[in-house]
Amino acid sequence: QCKEADYLRKEVIGNGLPQIESTASYSIMMYDVDVPQSVYDMVNKYVPVDNQQMVTGILKGIDDIDKIKMFSAGIQVTQLLYSQSYLVGLKTSKKAQELYSILKNKSEEDVIDEVATGYYQAGSLILQLQTVDKSIKNLKEIYRIAELNYQNDLIKESQVNRLKVTISNLEVTRQTIDNGVTIQLNYLKALAGMPSDSSLVIDTTMLVNDFINKNTSSTFAIENVPAYRALLKQDEIYGQQIKLAKATYLPTLAAFGKYSFSSGGVGSGDMSKINSYPTIGLSFSMPIFSSGVNYYKLKQSQVKQLQLHEDIAKTKDLLTISYNNAFLEYQTANSLLSAQKENKELAQKVYNQTSLQYQEGMASMADLLNVNSDYLQADNSYNQQILKCKTAEIKMLKASGNLKSLVKQ
């Protein structure tokens, strides 16, 4: 679209530069001249004898004409001297170029939004996968100890089987999450234009630490939001269109220079004689009456601008509310993150203690499985909270028109 606007502006500029055109035409008019016999009789009767042969020859030549040939060609150079429509059109094309630049920026932010959201969703799934892997590893070690205890008749077979079922369920969960990670990474590759067989790795440690160690701040200025800027620029274009409609009432002045030549002949006669006509001059045109065409075109532009003014006012309110909601969502998610982190660390501590107690025979299998479930839930809640924080951050930055700052980080 930016290239299209650039070409459009160059087209408008070209209308004010010299225009050269050439024309050529060749025609044959089939026309049979018939000289009546009465004309010859009048020559014999009234023309002196000495001139009769000459006049008769001329009449016979005319009588032999069966076609008239004409050829003409020319070249003309025109230079626009004054046109208010042209001057307004230049400004309008410049505004259109600026509008497309704003829309390009808006499209880039939409792409960043989509890619960043997909990236953090993939990171969240990978964190869940790591938690499940860690839990499976721990439970398999407990299962190994439980089998030894069962063989020594220290615990019941049902306890071993219950532990085995829990591990199997976790492995199914792991496969489901792993499939989700693969799908999300393939989606990111498609967005980035990467080959499907290429490798894409997300560093979850950096993802978590980067977020914990910083607190994004964003200032809101409605003029920075691309959607609002696009409407303001559209309003300027409508203003130029109104001026353009008014400019149609004004005169246009242009200078021209023309060089043309022509030749003609009758029958099969010679056309070698060429007449040339060099011409220079000024052309002036001014509309006088158009049956209301220009008037109603002006009114249409004015109505469009008034409707746009209403849209601008509504959009301004909606964008402000959108930012306030996004900022509140970000603050809330950020404040809950520390609580989720403490909860996760506590769940990890309880699990480690219960695991040791189980190995020492001081805790039951049910206690161990319960605290393992609590740990998985706490860790998953923490990972989801990170995702909520990042999603809220993206919404806040996009609502304030600062989403490109993510790329610069």
Tab-separated table of N, CA and C in Angstrom, residues 151-312:
chain	number	residue	atom	x	y	z
A	151	GLN	N	8.219	-55.705	47.773
A	151	GLN	CA	8.891	-57.007	47.738
A	151	GLN	C	9.300	-57.477	49.139
A	152	ASN	N	9.539	-56.505	50.016
A	152	ASN	CA	9.888	-56.834	51.406
A	152	ASN	C	8.669	-56.833	52.325
A	153	ASP	N	7.471	-56.779	51.693
A	153	ASP	CA	6.206	-56.816	52.439
A	153	ASP	C	6.042	-55.652	53.414
A	154	LEU	N	6.604	-54.504	53.029
A	154	LEU	CA	6.472	-53.322	53.895
A	154	LEU	C	5.254	-52.473	53.520
A	155	ILE	N	4.811	-52.568	52.268
A	155	ILE	CA	3.609	-51.830	51.829
A	155	ILE	C	2.743	-52.768	51.006
A	156	LYS	N	1.498	-52.348	50.780
A	156	LYS	CA	0.557	-53.155	50.018
A	156	LYS	C	0.754	-52.952	48.513
A	157	GLU	N	0.304	-53.956	47.754
A	157	GLU	CA	0.408	-53.876	46.289
A	157	GLU	C	-0.444	-52.737	45.739
A	158	SER	N	-1.577	-52.466	46.380
A	158	SER	CA	-2.472	-51.401	45.913
A	158	SER	C	-1.772	-50.037	45.922
A	159	GLN	N	-0.883	-49.829	46.890
A	159	GLN	CA	-0.159	-48.561	46.951
A	159	GLN	C	0.807	-48.421	45.775
A	160	VAL	N	1.441	-49.544	45.430
A	160	VAL	CA	2.357	-49.519	44.286
A	160	VAL	C	1.564	-49.270	43.005
A	161	ASN	N	0.444	-49.967	42.880
A	161	ASN	CA	-0.374	-49.804	41.676
A	161	ASN	C	-0.922	-48.386	41.553
A	162	ARG	N	-1.299	-47.809	42.669
A	162	ARG	CA	-1.819	-46.432	42.648
A	162	ARG	C	-0.735	-45.466	42.170
A	163	LEU	N	0.481	-45.689	42.620
A	163	LEU	CA	1.593	-44.841	42.197
A	163	LEU	C	1.864	-45.022	40.699
A	164	LYS	N	1.764	-46.260	40.225
A	164	LYS	CA	1.975	-46.550	38.811
A	164	LYS	C	0.913	-45.873	37.951
A	165	VAL	N	-0.343	-45.897	38.399
A	165	VAL	CA	-1.430	-45.231	37.668
A	165	VAL	C	-1.183	-43.725	37.587
A	166	THR	N	-0.726	-43.145	38.694
A	166	THR	CA	-0.444	-41.708	38.712
A	166	THR	C	0.641	-41.355	37.695
A	167	ILE	N	1.698	-42.180	37.640
A	167	ILE	CA	2.780	-41.931	36.678
A	167	ILE	C	2.266	-42.058	35.251
A	168	SER	N	1.427	-43.079	34.998
A	168	SER	CA	0.857	-43.268	33.650
A	168	SER	C	0.010	-42.078	33.238
A	169	ASN	N	-0.800	-41.572	34.173
A	169	ASN	CA	-1.635	-40.399	33.872
A	169	ASN	C	-0.773	-39.175	33.553
A	170	LEU	N	0.321	-39.025	34.293
A	170	LEU	CA	1.225	-37.897	34.038
A	170	LEU	C	1.896	-38.033	32.671
A	171	GLU	N	2.220	-39.242	32.281
A	171	GLU	CA	2.847	-39.460	30.972
A	171	GLU	C	1.872	-39.130	29.837
A	172	VAL	N	0.590	-39.449	30.039
A	172	VAL	CA	-0.423	-39.067	29.052
A	172	VAL	C	-0.547	-37.546	28.977
A	173	THR	N	-0.549	-36.925	30.169
A	173	THR	CA	-0.602	-35.451	30.211
A	173	THR	C	0.611	-34.855	29.514
A	174	ARG	N	1.779	-35.458	29.756
A	174	ARG	CA	3.001	-34.966	29.124
A	174	ARG	C	2.900	-35.031	27.605
A	175	GLN	N	2.365	-36.138	27.073
A	175	GLN	CA	2.237	-36.289	25.623
A	175	GLN	C	1.300	-35.237	25.045
A	176	THR	N	0.212	-34.966	25.765
A	176	THR	CA	-0.738	-33.954	25.305
A	176	THR	C	-0.089	-32.571	25.262
A	177	ILE	N	0.636	-32.219	26.333
A	177	ILE	CA	1.315	-30.917	26.379
A	177	ILE	C	2.390	-30.839	25.305
A	178	ASP	N	3.133	-31.935	25.104
A	178	ASP	CA	4.194	-31.958	24.100
A	178	ASP	C	3.617	-31.737	22.701
A	179	ASN	N	2.471	-32.342	22.424
A	179	ASN	CA	1.804	-32.102	21.135
A	179	ASN	C	1.407	-30.633	20.993
A	180	GLY	N	0.923	-30.049	22.095
A	180	GLY	CA	0.565	-28.630	22.083
A	180	GLY	C	1.769	-27.739	21.807
A	181	VAL	N	2.919	-28.088	22.379
A	181	VAL	CA	4.153	-27.328	22.137
A	181	VAL	C	4.532	-27.399	20.661
A	182	THR	N	4.463	-28.603	20.082
A	182	THR	CA	4.814	-28.783	18.664
A	182	THR	C	3.903	-27.956	17.765
A	183	ILE	N	2.611	-27.994	18.055
A	183	ILE	CA	1.647	-27.220	17.253
A	183	ILE	C	1.926	-25.725	17.364
A	184	GLN	N	2.196	-25.254	18.588
A	184	GLN	CA	2.439	-23.827	18.806
A	184	GLN	C	3.730	-23.376	18.125
A	185	LEU	N	4.773	-24.210	18.183
A	185	LEU	CA	6.045	-23.857	17.537
A	185	LEU	C	5.883	-23.838	16.013
A	186	ASN	N	5.120	-24.770	15.468
A	186	ASN	CA	4.865	-24.766	14.020
A	186	ASN	C	4.091	-23.520	13.607
A	187	TYR	N	3.173	-23.091	14.465
A	187	TYR	CA	2.412	-21.860	14.210
A	187	TYR	C	3.342	-20.650	14.188
A	188	LEU	N	4.284	-20.617	15.138
A	188	LEU	CA	5.255	-19.518	15.181
A	188	LEU	C	6.153	-19.528	13.942
A	189	LYS	N	6.553	-20.722	13.506
A	189	LYS	CA	7.380	-20.825	12.299
A	189	LYS	C	6.626	-20.269	11.089
A	190	ALA	N	5.342	-20.596	11.010
A	190	ALA	CA	4.529	-20.103	9.893
A	190	ALA	C	4.445	-18.578	9.927
A	191	LEU	N	4.264	-18.003	11.116
A	191	LEU	CA	4.185	-16.547	11.241
A	191	LEU	C	5.505	-15.890	10.854
A	192	ALA	N	6.606	-16.545	11.227
A	192	ALA	CA	7.934	-15.978	10.961
A	192	ALA	C	8.439	-16.306	9.565
A	193	GLY	N	7.694	-17.127	8.817
A	193	GLY	CA	8.125	-17.503	7.486
A	193	GLY	C	9.282	-18.484	7.485
A	194	MET	N	9.410	-19.268	8.566
A	194	MET	CA	10.487	-20.254	8.671
A	194	MET	C	10.050	-21.589	8.068
A	195	PRO	N	10.986	-22.354	7.501
A	195	PRO	CA	10.644	-23.693	7.002
A	195	PRO	C	10.117	-24.570	8.137
A	196	SER	N	9.171	-25.425	7.831
A	196	SER	CA	8.546	-26.252	8.866
A	196	SER	C	9.537	-27.223	9.511
A	197	ASP	N	10.607	-27.590	8.773
A	197	ASP	CA	11.577	-28.536	9.332
A	197	ASP	C	12.742	-27.849	10.043
A	198	SER	N	12.667	-26.514	10.170
A	198	SER	CA	13.732	-25.788	10.863
A	198	SER	C	13.551	-25.904	12.380
A	199	SER	N	14.607	-25.573	13.106
A	199	SER	CA	14.582	-25.692	14.567
A	199	SER	C	14.240	-24.342	15.204
A	200	LEU	N	13.357	-24.388	16.188
A	200	LEU	CA	12.973	-23.182	16.921
A	200	LEU	C	12.992	-23.503	18.413
A	201	VAL	N	13.862	-22.823	19.147
A	201	VAL	CA	14.044	-23.103	20.572
A	201	VAL	C	13.654	-21.874	21.387
A	202	ILE	N	12.899	-22.100	22.448
A	202	ILE	CA	12.507	-21.019	23.355
A	202	ILE	C	13.197	-21.230	24.694
A	203	ASP	N	13.962	-20.235	25.100
A	203	ASP	CA	14.680	-20.300	26.377
A	203	ASP	C	13.716	-19.877	27.488
A	204	THR	N	13.125	-20.852	28.173
A	204	THR	CA	12.125	-20.544	29.198
A	204	THR	C	12.753	-19.890	30.429
A	205	THR	N	14.003	-20.241	30.716
A	205	THR	CA	14.678	-19.621	31.875
A	205	THR	C	14.813	-18.119	31.673
A	206	MET	N	15.254	-17.741	30.475
A	206	MET	CA	15.382	-16.315	30.170
A	206	MET	C	14.017	-15.650	30.147
A	207	LEU	N	13.012	-16.369	29.632
A	207	LEU	CA	11.662	-15.817	29.566
A	207	LEU	C	11.152	-15.467	30.957
A	208	VAL	N	11.333	-16.383	31.920
A	208	VAL	CA	10.850	-16.153	33.294
A	208	VAL	C	11.669	-15.074	33.976
A	209	ASN	N	12.989	-15.193	33.900
A	209	ASN	CA	13.861	-14.238	34.590
A	209	ASN	C	13.712	-12.835	34.033
A	210	ASP	N	13.558	-12.742	32.701
A	210	ASP	CA	13.416	-11.434	32.070
A	210	ASP	C	12.176	-10.720	32.573
A	211	PHE	N	11.117	-11.478	32.779
A	211	PHE	CA	9.882	-10.847	33.235
A	211	PHE	C	9.936	-10.487	34.720
A	212	ILE	N	10.541	-11.386	35.504
A	212	ILE	CA	10.597	-11.150	36.948
A	212	ILE	C	11.473	-9.945	37.269
A	213	ASN	N	12.536	-9.773	36.477
A	213	ASN	CA	13.514	-8.736	36.771
A	213	ASN	C	13.137	-7.370	36.229
A	214	LYS	N	12.023	-7.272	35.563
A	214	LYS	CA	11.632	-5.956	35.044
A	214	LYS	C	10.150	-5.719	35.289
A	215	ASN	N	9.827	-4.450	35.310
A	215	ASN	CA	8.434	-4.060	35.495
A	215	ASN	C	8.111	-3.029	34.425
A	216	THR	N	7.401	-3.449	33.413
A	216	THR	CA	7.137	-2.592	32.263
A	216	THR	C	6.264	-1.406	32.661
A	217	SER	N	6.677	-0.239	32.221
A	217	SER	CA	5.864	0.963	32.426
A	217	SER	C	5.503	1.517	31.056
A	218	SER	N	4.346	2.098	30.966
A	218	SER	CA	3.887	2.612	29.680
A	218	SER	C	3.094	3.895	29.899
A	219	THR	N	3.436	4.899	29.116
A	219	THR	CA	2.686	6.147	29.167
A	219	THR	C	1.685	6.165	28.016
A	220	PHE	N	0.525	6.732	28.267
A	220	PHE	CA	-0.531	6.727	27.261
A	220	PHE	C	-0.737	8.124	26.700
A	221	ALA	N	-0.583	8.225	25.376
A	221	ALA	CA	-0.916	9.451	24.651
A	221	ALA	C	-1.713	9.010	23.428
A	222	ILE	N	-2.944	9.437	23.340
A	222	ILE	CA	-3.843	8.968	22.294
A	222	ILE	C	-3.280	9.221	20.904
A	223	GLU	N	-2.457	10.279	20.778
A	223	GLU	CA	-1.893	10.621	19.474
A	223	GLU	C	-0.870	9.600	18.996
A	224	ASN	N	-0.388	8.733	19.902
A	224	ASN	CA	0.604	7.727	19.528
A	224	ASN	C	-0.033	6.422	19.038
A	225	VAL	N	-1.325	6.280	19.219
A	225	VAL	CA	-1.996	5.037	18.843
A	225	VAL	C	-2.262	5.057	17.333
A	226	PRO	N	-1.738	4.076	16.587
A	226	PRO	CA	-1.877	4.082	15.125
A	226	PRO	C	-3.319	4.171	14.637
A	227	ALA	N	-4.236	3.478	15.316
A	227	ALA	CA	-5.637	3.496	14.874
A	227	ALA	C	-6.211	4.909	14.933
A	228	TYR	N	-5.848	5.657	15.995
A	228	TYR	CA	-6.346	7.034	16.143
A	228	TYR	C	-5.648	7.960	15.154
A	229	ARG	N	-4.342	7.759	14.972
A	229	ARG	CA	-3.591	8.589	14.026
A	229	ARG	C	-4.116	8.402	12.604
A	230	ALA	N	-4.508	7.166	12.281
A	230	ALA	CA	-5.043	6.899	10.943
A	230	ALA	C	-6.348	7.662	10.710
A	231	LEU	N	-7.191	7.736	11.747
A	231	LEU	CA	-8.448	8.486	11.612
A	231	LEU	C	-8.191	9.980	11.445
A	232	LEU	N	-7.224	10.506	12.201
A	232	LEU	CA	-6.893	11.926	12.061
A	232	LEU	C	-6.369	12.227	10.660
A	233	LYS	N	-5.545	11.336	10.150
A	233	LYS	CA	-5.007	11.544	8.798
A	233	LYS	C	-6.119	11.425	7.761
A	234	GLN	N	-7.071	10.518	7.991
A	234	GLN	CA	-8.206	10.388	7.089
A	234	GLN	C	-9.048	11.659	7.107
A	235	ASP	N	-9.145	12.282	8.273
A	235	ASP	CA	-9.869	13.554	8.379
A	235	ASP	C	-9.180	14.632	7.542
A	236	GLU	N	-7.841	14.651	7.569
A	236	GLU	CA	-7.101	15.614	6.750
A	236	GLU	C	-7.350	15.359	5.262
A	237	ILE	N	-7.422	14.083	4.887
A	237	ILE	CA	-7.675	13.751	3.479
A	237	ILE	C	-9.070	14.210	3.061
A	238	TYR	N	-10.055	13.997	3.934
A	238	TYR	CA	-11.405	14.477	3.626
A	238	TYR	C	-11.415	16.004	3.475
A	239	GLY	N	-10.636	16.687	4.310
A	239	GLY	CA	-10.527	18.136	4.186
A	239	GLY	C	-9.962	18.543	2.835
A	240	GLN	N	-8.960	17.793	2.358
A	240	GLN	CA	-8.388	18.068	1.047
A	240	GLN	C	-9.380	17.761	-0.069
A	241	GLN	N	-10.199	16.722	0.136
A	241	GLN	CA	-11.200	16.390	-0.874
A	241	GLN	C	-12.254	17.487	-0.996
A	242	ILE	N	-12.581	18.125	0.124
A	242	ILE	CA	-13.513	19.259	0.093
A	242	ILE	C	-12.899	20.416	-0.700
A	243	LYS	N	-11.607	20.681	-0.439
A	243	LYS	CA	-10.913	21.741	-1.183
A	243	LYS	C	-10.841	21.395	-2.666
A	244	LEU	N	-10.659	20.100	-2.954
A	244	LEU	CA	-10.583	19.664	-4.344
A	244	LEU	C	-11.923	19.873	-5.047
A	245	ALA	N	-13.006	19.585	-4.328
A	245	ALA	CA	-14.339	19.800	-4.908
A	245	ALA	C	-14.576	21.289	-5.176
A	246	LYS	N	-14.098	22.140	-4.265
A	246	LYS	CA	-14.247	23.590	-4.462
A	246	LYS	C	-13.372	24.085	-5.609
A	247	ALA	N	-12.209	23.428	-5.794
A	247	ALA	CA	-11.272	23.859	-6.829
A	247	ALA	C	-11.818	23.654	-8.231
A	248	THR	N	-12.824	22.775	-8.364
A	248	THR	CA	-13.389	22.541	-9.696
A	248	THR	C	-14.129	23.764	-10.230
A	249	TYR	N	-14.444	24.715	-9.344
A	249	TYR	CA	-15.108	25.943	-9.783
A	249	TYR	C	-14.121	26.950	-10.367
A	250	LEU	N	-12.824	26.719	-10.184
A	250	LEU	CA	-11.796	27.690	-10.574
A	250	LEU	C	-11.241	27.368	-11.955
A	251	PRO	N	-10.654	28.374	-12.629
A	251	PRO	CA	-10.156	28.173	-13.995
A	251	PRO	C	-8.847	27.381	-14.038
A	252	THR	N	-8.544	26.891	-15.223
A	252	THR	CA	-7.300	26.182	-15.496
A	252	THR	C	-6.623	26.848	-16.688
A	253	LEU	N	-5.305	27.057	-16.564
A	253	LEU	CA	-4.545	27.736	-17.610
A	253	LEU	C	-3.362	26.858	-18.000
A	254	ALA	N	-3.154	26.710	-19.305
A	254	ALA	CA	-2.038	25.900	-19.787
A	254	ALA	C	-1.475	26.524	-21.053
A	255	ALA	N	-0.178	26.306	-21.275
A	255	ALA	CA	0.486	26.751	-22.501
A	255	ALA	C	0.734	25.534	-23.382
A	256	PHE	N	0.717	25.780	-24.700
A	256	PHE	CA	0.953	24.656	-25.609
A	256	PHE	C	1.715	25.132	-26.837
A	257	GLY	N	2.444	24.215	-27.407
A	257	GLY	CA	3.128	24.425	-28.678
A	257	GLY	C	2.860	23.232	-29.566
A	258	LYS	N	2.549	23.499	-30.851
A	258	LYS	CA	2.151	22.416	-31.730
A	258	LYS	C	2.794	22.592	-33.092
A	259	TYR	N	3.267	21.504	-33.622
A	259	TYR	CA	3.793	21.519	-34.982
A	259	TYR	C	3.084	20.412	-35.747
A	260	SER	N	2.406	20.807	-36.847
A	260	SER	CA	1.656	19.819	-37.611
A	260	SER	C	1.908	20.025	-39.101
A	261	PHE	N	1.721	19.017	-39.871
A	261	PHE	CA	1.858	19.092	-41.327
A	261	PHE	C	0.816	18.192	-41.953
A	262	SER	N	0.499	18.511	-43.213
A	262	SER	CA	-0.529	17.756	-43.913
A	262	SER	C	-0.236	17.721	-45.401
A	263	SER	N	-0.853	16.752	-46.028
A	263	SER	CA	-0.707	16.607	-47.470
A	263	SER	C	-1.982	15.967	-48.003
A	264	GLY	N	-2.245	16.193	-49.284
A	264	GLY	CA	-3.447	15.616	-49.868
A	264	GLY	C	-3.294	15.386	-51.358
A	265	GLY	N	-4.220	14.648	-51.902
A	265	GLY	CA	-4.185	14.372	-53.331
A	265	GLY	C	-5.485	13.750	-53.766
A	266	VAL	N	-5.679	13.744	-55.111
A	266	VAL	CA	-6.895	13.154	-55.658
A	266	VAL	C	-6.507	12.006	-56.564
A	267	GLY	N	-7.367	10.974	-56.554
A	267	GLY	CA	-7.106	9.826	-57.406
A	267	GLY	C	-5.769	9.194	-57.054
A	268	SER	N	-4.976	8.939	-58.076
A	268	SER	CA	-3.627	8.387	-57.857
A	268	SER	C	-2.581	9.476	-57.945
A	269	GLY	N	-2.999	10.693	-57.659
A	269	GLY	CA	-2.098	11.825	-57.776
A	269	GLY	C	-1.001	11.836	-56.732
A	270	ASP	N	-0.024	12.702	-56.914
A	270	ASP	CA	1.147	12.809	-56.044
A	270	ASP	C	0.777	13.499	-54.737
A	271	MET	N	1.330	12.967	-53.591
A	271	MET	CA	1.098	13.571	-52.262
A	271	MET	C	2.402	14.088	-51.657
A	272	SER	N	3.372	14.347	-52.512
A	272	SER	CA	4.692	14.749	-52.006
A	272	SER	C	4.727	16.174	-51.476
A	273	LYS	N	3.785	16.972	-51.838
A	273	LYS	CA	3.771	18.347	-51.349
A	273	LYS	C	3.213	18.393	-49.924
A	274	ILE	N	4.011	18.863	-48.985
A	274	ILE	CA	3.639	18.869	-47.567
A	274	ILE	C	3.537	20.305	-47.073
A	275	ASN	N	2.466	20.599	-46.381
A	275	ASN	CA	2.264	21.912	-45.772
A	275	ASN	C	2.451	21.793	-44.262
A	276	SER	N	3.237	22.663	-43.655
A	276	SER	CA	3.487	22.614	-42.204
A	276	SER	C	2.869	23.830	-41.533
A	277	TYR	N	2.478	23.604	-40.230
A	277	TYR	CA	1.785	24.662	-39.484
A	277	TYR	C	2.292	24.708	-38.031
A	278	PRO	N	3.337	25.443	-37.716
A	278	PRO	CA	3.766	25.604	-36.317
A	278	PRO	C	2.818	26.547	-35.572
A	279	THR	N	2.471	26.155	-34.326
A	279	THR	CA	1.502	26.944	-33.562
A	279	THR	C	1.913	26.990	-32.097
A	280	ILE	N	1.789	28.138	-31.457
A	280	ILE	CA	1.945	28.271	-30.002
A	280	ILE	C	0.745	29.035	-29.472
A	281	GLY	N	0.404	28.766	-28.180
A	281	GLY	CA	-0.741	29.473	-27.641
A	281	GLY	C	-1.014	29.137	-26.185
A	282	LEU	N	-2.071	29.684	-25.663
A	282	LEU	CA	-2.539	29.437	-24.296
A	282	LEU	C	-3.956	28.878	-24.356
A	283	SER	N	-4.237	27.964	-23.439
A	283	SER	CA	-5.609	27.450	-23.348
A	283	SER	C	-6.158	27.780	-21.965
A	284	PHE	N	-7.395	28.213	-21.940
A	284	PHE	CA	-8.049	28.627	-20.691
A	284	PHE	C	-9.404	27.936	-20.629
A	285	SER	N	-9.665	27.323	-19.472
A	285	SER	CA	-10.974	26.691	-19.308
A	285	SER	C	-11.507	26.991	-17.916
A	286	MET	N	-12.801	27.216	-17.853
A	286	MET	CA	-13.444	27.508	-16.577
A	286	MET	C	-14.873	26.982	-16.610
A	287	PRO	N	-15.217	26.115	-15.644
A	287	PRO	CA	-16.587	25.594	-15.626
A	287	PRO	C	-17.593	26.689	-15.297
A	288	ILE	N	-18.705	26.680	-15.980
A	288	ILE	CA	-19.740	27.690	-15.736
A	288	ILE	C	-20.981	27.052	-15.122
A	289	PHE	N	-21.416	25.940	-15.685
A	289	PHE	CA	-22.614	25.287	-15.167
A	289	PHE	C	-22.479	23.777	-15.357
A	290	SER	N	-22.693	23.017	-14.267
A	290	SER	CA	-22.537	21.556	-14.340
A	290	SER	C	-23.780	20.818	-13.849
A	291	SER	N	-24.906	21.497	-13.802
A	291	SER	CA	-26.180	20.901	-13.361
A	291	SER	C	-26.083	20.341	-11.940
A	292	GLY	N	-25.272	20.957	-11.102
A	292	GLY	CA	-25.179	20.547	-9.695
A	292	GLY	C	-24.220	19.410	-9.413
A	293	VAL	N	-23.508	18.910	-10.441
A	293	VAL	CA	-22.595	17.780	-10.232
A	293	VAL	C	-21.519	18.140	-9.215
A	294	ASN	N	-20.837	19.258	-9.419
A	294	ASN	CA	-19.765	19.665	-8.501
A	294	ASN	C	-20.305	20.015	-7.113
A	295	TYR	N	-21.479	20.605	-7.081
A	295	TYR	CA	-22.074	21.006	-5.802
A	295	TYR	C	-22.354	19.777	-4.936
A	296	TYR	N	-22.960	18.756	-5.525
A	296	TYR	CA	-23.313	17.571	-4.736
A	296	TYR	C	-22.083	16.721	-4.405
A	297	LYS	N	-21.073	16.805	-5.248
A	297	LYS	CA	-19.820	16.132	-4.916
A	297	LYS	C	-19.190	16.781	-3.682
A	298	LEU	N	-19.267	18.103	-3.614
A	298	LEU	CA	-18.767	18.827	-2.445
A	298	LEU	C	-19.545	18.442	-1.196
A	299	LYS	N	-20.859	18.354	-1.313
A	299	LYS	CA	-21.696	18.006	-0.167
A	299	LYS	C	-21.401	16.584	0.331
A	300	GLN	N	-21.124	15.662	-0.591
A	300	GLN	CA	-20.786	14.293	-0.187
A	300	GLN	C	-19.520	14.281	0.666
A	301	SER	N	-18.514	15.035	0.245
A	301	SER	CA	-17.262	15.091	1.005
A	301	SER	C	-17.482	15.701	2.383
A	302	GLN	N	-18.320	16.714	2.457
A	302	GLN	CA	-18.591	17.354	3.745
A	302	GLN	C	-19.325	16.408	4.693
A	303	VAL	N	-20.275	15.638	4.158
A	303	VAL	CA	-21.012	14.670	4.989
A	303	VAL	C	-20.067	13.588	5.502
A	304	LYS	N	-19.184	13.091	4.648
A	304	LYS	CA	-18.215	12.073	5.054
A	304	LYS	C	-17.322	12.583	6.179
A	305	GLN	N	-16.913	13.833	6.078
A	305	GLN	CA	-16.048	14.389	7.109
A	305	GLN	C	-16.782	14.525	8.441
A	306	LEU	N	-18.041	14.929	8.395
A	306	LEU	CA	-18.827	15.045	9.630
A	306	LEU	C	-19.012	13.675	10.282
A	307	GLN	N	-19.282	12.654	9.477
A	307	GLN	CA	-19.417	11.300	10.019
A	307	GLN	C	-18.098	10.828	10.632
A	308	LEU	N	-16.993	11.178	9.985
A	308	LEU	CA	-15.682	10.792	10.495
A	308	LEU	C	-15.397	11.471	11.826
A	309	HIS	N	-15.819	12.715	11.984
A	309	HIS	CA	-15.616	13.421	13.252
A	309	HIS	C	-16.294	12.682	14.406
A	310	GLU	N	-17.488	12.138	14.140
A	310	GLU	CA	-18.178	11.352	15.169
A	310	GLU	C	-17.413	10.068	15.476
A	311	ASP	N	-16.891	9.431	14.431
A	311	ASP	CA	-16.106	8.206	14.629
A	311	ASP	C	-14.836	8.492	15.427
A	312	ILE	N	-14.213	9.616	15.169
A	312	ILE	CA	-12.983	9.979	15.884
A	312	ILE	C	-13.265	10.161	17.372
